[in-house]
Amino acid sequence: MTEWSTSGGASVGLTPDGSASRDSFLTVTFDGLAQGTTYTVSADIQVPAAQTSTALDARARRVVVYNAVENAALQSAAALNIAGDTRRLAVTFTVGANAPLIRLYNGSELAADVIRWDSVLITEAQNDQTYFDGSSDARTAASNPIQVVGYESNRESKNVFHDVLGGGQDAALSPAGLRTGTLTYKFLTEADAYECELMHSGTGVLKFRDDHLTTIGMAYVPDGSITRELNVEGRVFWLVSVAFREVIV
């Protein structure tokens, strides 16, 4: 058990045994799942430190479901291999003739490559739901942080933190109307960060879009400073911050 958690007082830390096998995972079991019924299993993941294995399993840092309809293997998106990355992952599946096998993957063979999991939930629906464990005060409202993924680029780095939604660590409400603020783009390489900076320096109107969260899409123009720098803690990824003003096109 570990101190980090998104509900309750602890989470589960998954540590590989140091052998040659990369097939490292936690198995989750739910009773009473009905054949032919569609469910969504979701869980919170934290990457305490970037995994250093040079031969990570393709299922690393994902939720994977086996033995669904037609014996299919379904998997969630992967958490980023960046220290401190925290997000909620989900897989929707329909129960087949056999009981589904649900795994929370680490995917490394190295004992130092620890992954933490918390707030595992299954719902009879086609979307992940807010986790509830019954321990919250009746007058307290809580929600998980939102991270917006979907920066349009041909490069491999596509993670975006949107200022309107609180920078990935909390959520904030704002009055209706055109938005202003600062967009912070997060990249694994300086080349990606430079491309983003160059685009904002030389383009009039840009469009921000996320196919999974369509309501936050907008057209905007740079409206102030543009900065490119390494992150303060760890200095392992690049941040491009852009002051912006939403426009109607």
C-alpha positions as MATLAB code, in Angstrom:
seq = 'MTEWSTSGGASVGLTPDGSASRDSFLTVTFDGLAQGTTYTVSADIQVPAAQTSTALDARARRVVVYNAVENAALQSAAALNIAGDTRRLAVTFTVGANAPLIRLYNGSELAADVIRWDSVLITEAQNDQTYFDGSSDARTAASNPIQVVGYESNRESKNVFHDVLGGGQDAALSPAGLRTGTLTYKFLTEADAYECELMHSGTGVLKFRDDHLTTIGMAYVPDGSITRELNVEGRVFWLVSVAFREVIV';
ca = [
       0.000    0.000    0.000;
       1.244    3.530   -0.788;
       0.500    7.021    0.560;
      -0.658    8.453   -2.796;
      -4.373    7.965   -3.434;
      -7.344    9.547   -5.181;
      -9.884    8.114   -2.711;
      -9.451    6.636    0.736;
      -6.089    6.738    2.486;
      -3.846    4.573    0.280;
      -3.415    2.962   -3.124;
      -1.827   -0.236   -4.464;
       1.766   -0.066   -5.665;
       2.665   -2.644   -8.347;
       6.380   -3.540   -8.252;
       7.893   -6.038  -10.757;
       9.880   -8.886   -9.177;
      13.096   -8.116  -11.057;
      12.924  -11.239  -13.233;
      13.133  -11.232  -17.029;
       9.327  -11.245  -17.414;
       7.622   -7.980  -18.414;
       4.160   -9.531  -17.881;
       3.651   -7.703  -14.564;
       0.069   -6.820  -13.582;
      -2.659   -6.810  -10.932;
      -5.751   -8.953  -11.536;
      -9.150   -7.469  -10.617;
     -12.191   -9.707  -10.038;
     -15.862   -8.659   -9.985;
     -18.693  -11.067   -9.086;
     -22.089  -11.163  -10.787;
     -21.208   -9.852  -14.253;
     -23.923  -10.954  -16.696;
     -23.222  -12.477  -20.112;
     -24.140  -10.122  -22.965;
     -24.098   -7.047  -20.713;
     -21.835   -4.067  -21.412;
     -19.673   -2.690  -18.598;
     -16.948   -0.088  -18.165;
     -14.030   -0.724  -15.801;
     -11.996    2.329  -14.813;
      -9.101    3.076  -12.469;
      -6.733    5.880  -11.493;
      -3.035    5.399  -12.283;
       0.060    7.253  -11.097;
       3.579    7.015  -12.553;
       5.848    7.955   -9.591;
       8.959    7.950  -11.798;
       9.434    7.317  -15.513;
       9.887    3.608  -16.235;
      13.468    2.944  -17.360;
      13.062   -0.506  -18.917;
      14.254   -0.590  -22.531;
      11.845   -3.425  -23.359;
       8.481   -2.385  -21.899;
       5.500   -4.611  -22.667;
       3.047   -3.101  -25.174;
       0.409   -3.200  -22.405;
       2.487   -1.105  -19.974;
       0.499    1.410  -17.870;
      -2.883    0.303  -19.271;
      -6.122   -1.366  -18.158;
      -6.584   -4.579  -20.191;
      -9.694   -6.814  -20.411;
      -9.590  -10.380  -21.801;
     -12.366  -12.898  -22.579;
     -14.981  -10.379  -23.604;
     -17.244  -11.032  -26.618;
     -15.446  -13.176  -29.243;
     -12.534  -13.619  -26.816;
     -11.296  -10.131  -27.693;
      -8.545   -8.358  -25.774;
      -9.439   -4.713  -25.137;
      -7.177   -2.103  -23.592;
      -7.247    1.516  -22.479;
      -4.929    4.270  -23.569;
      -1.582    4.245  -21.752;
      -0.520    6.676  -19.053;
       2.434    8.791  -20.152;
       5.856    7.481  -19.124;
       6.622   10.723  -17.296;
       7.259   11.166  -13.573;
       4.093   12.291  -11.805;
       1.655   11.531  -14.632;
      -1.756   10.801  -13.092;
      -4.972   10.084  -14.982;
      -8.100    7.904  -15.067;
      -8.089    5.025  -17.567;
     -11.173    3.112  -18.742;
     -12.159    0.144  -20.929;
     -15.704   -0.654  -22.109;
     -16.451   -4.318  -22.867;
     -19.324   -6.782  -23.293;
     -19.205  -10.012  -21.289;
     -18.941  -13.166  -23.427;
     -19.374  -16.836  -22.552;
     -16.386  -16.761  -20.188;
     -15.831  -14.537  -17.174;
     -13.756  -11.480  -18.155;
     -10.156  -11.257  -16.965;
      -9.330   -7.686  -15.926;
      -5.701   -6.637  -15.459;
      -4.015   -3.415  -14.368;
      -0.634   -3.521  -16.085;
       2.794   -2.351  -15.005;
       4.546   -3.863  -18.040;
       8.156   -3.624  -16.851;
      10.559   -6.252  -15.540;
      12.543   -3.824  -13.360;
      11.818   -3.593   -9.628;
      12.414    0.173   -9.715;
       9.617    0.739  -12.264;
       6.748    1.024   -9.769;
       3.205    1.900  -10.921;
       0.369    2.846   -8.530;
      -3.359    2.117   -8.981;
      -6.399    3.369   -7.071;
     -10.190    3.897   -7.218;
     -11.024    0.847   -9.344;
     -14.681    0.866  -10.403;
     -16.960   -1.139  -12.704;
     -20.268    0.260  -13.963;
     -23.020   -1.120  -16.188;
     -22.573    1.644  -18.736;
     -20.448    2.709  -21.679;
     -18.478    5.403  -19.864;
     -16.357    5.654  -16.729;
     -18.015    7.218  -13.687;
     -16.847    9.263  -10.718;
     -15.515    6.923   -8.024;
     -17.410    6.800   -4.705;
     -16.232    4.809   -1.683;
     -18.694    6.040    0.958;
     -16.066    7.784    3.086;
     -16.634   11.381    1.937;
     -18.292   13.888    4.237;
     -21.917   14.520    3.217;
     -21.183   18.235    2.700;
     -18.030   17.700    0.629;
     -17.904   17.550   -3.164;
     -14.797   16.064   -4.807;
     -13.730   15.315   -8.358;
     -10.700   13.836  -10.075;
      -8.365   16.145  -12.024;
      -8.962   16.436  -15.760;
      -6.150   16.146  -18.272;
      -6.957   17.020  -21.865;
      -5.236   14.907  -24.508;
      -5.427   15.773  -28.181;
      -2.919   18.294  -29.528;
      -2.940   17.925  -33.311;
       0.579   17.007  -34.449;
       2.304   14.301  -36.442;
       4.823   13.893  -33.649;
       4.467   11.449  -30.758;
       3.916   14.065  -28.027;
       0.239   15.006  -27.846;
      -0.486   15.865  -24.203;
      -2.168   19.194  -23.485;
      -3.049   20.822  -20.179;
      -5.816   23.407  -20.556;
      -5.812   26.434  -18.283;
      -9.615   26.689  -18.225;
      -9.783   23.204  -16.704;
      -7.234   23.938  -14.022;
      -3.897   22.755  -15.426;
      -4.499   19.048  -14.796;
      -4.486   19.244  -10.985;
      -8.006   20.528  -10.333;
     -11.130   21.685  -12.152;
     -12.520   25.206  -12.338;
     -15.807   26.688  -13.499;
     -15.866   29.907  -15.517;
     -18.702   32.188  -16.699;
     -20.035   31.663  -20.194;
     -18.370   33.746  -22.865;
     -15.133   33.948  -24.807;
     -12.210   32.528  -22.879;
      -8.813   34.047  -22.124;
      -5.882   32.705  -20.182;
      -2.777   30.618  -20.736;
      -2.487   27.315  -22.581;
       0.397   25.111  -21.473;
       1.536   22.461  -23.958;
       3.647   19.594  -22.639;
       6.209   17.798  -24.857;
       8.793   15.055  -24.449;
      11.343   16.662  -26.779;
      12.617   20.184  -27.433;
      11.980   19.687  -31.167;
       8.248   19.207  -30.531;
       8.181   22.222  -28.200;
       9.952   24.397  -30.763;
       7.458   23.369  -33.464;
       4.586   24.407  -31.192;
       6.270   27.735  -30.360;
       6.919   28.400  -34.044;
       3.289   27.663  -34.958;
       2.020   30.178  -32.395;
       4.550   32.789  -33.503;
       3.649   32.631  -37.177;
      -0.068   31.766  -37.348;
      -3.048   34.098  -36.945;
      -5.953   31.942  -35.720;
      -5.420   28.439  -34.311;
      -8.012   25.792  -33.472;
      -7.932   23.669  -30.318;
      -9.926   20.420  -30.542;
     -10.315   17.224  -28.530;
     -12.458   14.462  -30.054;
     -13.213   13.048  -26.582;
     -14.170   16.388  -24.973;
     -15.759   18.286  -27.842;
     -17.255   21.011  -25.635;
     -13.861   22.560  -24.866;
     -12.891   23.076  -28.502;
     -12.222   26.643  -29.573;
     -10.512   28.930  -32.050;
      -7.999   31.295  -30.482;
      -5.187   33.731  -31.181;
      -1.956   34.216  -29.207;
      -2.479   37.271  -27.014;
       0.743   37.983  -25.163;
       3.885   36.142  -24.200;
       5.011   32.727  -25.477;
       7.578   30.840  -23.387;
       9.437   27.555  -23.891;
      11.224   25.916  -20.951;
      12.092   22.642  -19.214;
       9.854   21.686  -16.304;
      11.193   22.874  -12.949;
      10.939   19.508  -11.176;
      13.069   16.860  -12.844;
      13.725   18.824  -16.079;
      12.566   15.848  -18.164;
       9.968   17.434  -20.461;
       9.305   20.753  -22.196;
       6.513   23.242  -21.509;
       5.306   25.850  -23.995;
       3.025   28.449  -22.383;
       0.901   30.668  -24.623;
      -1.300   33.554  -23.510;
      -4.477   33.239  -25.584;
      -7.775   34.899  -26.419;
     -10.703   32.914  -27.832;
     -12.209   34.206  -31.082;
     -15.247   33.361  -33.198;
     -14.510   32.317  -36.782;
];
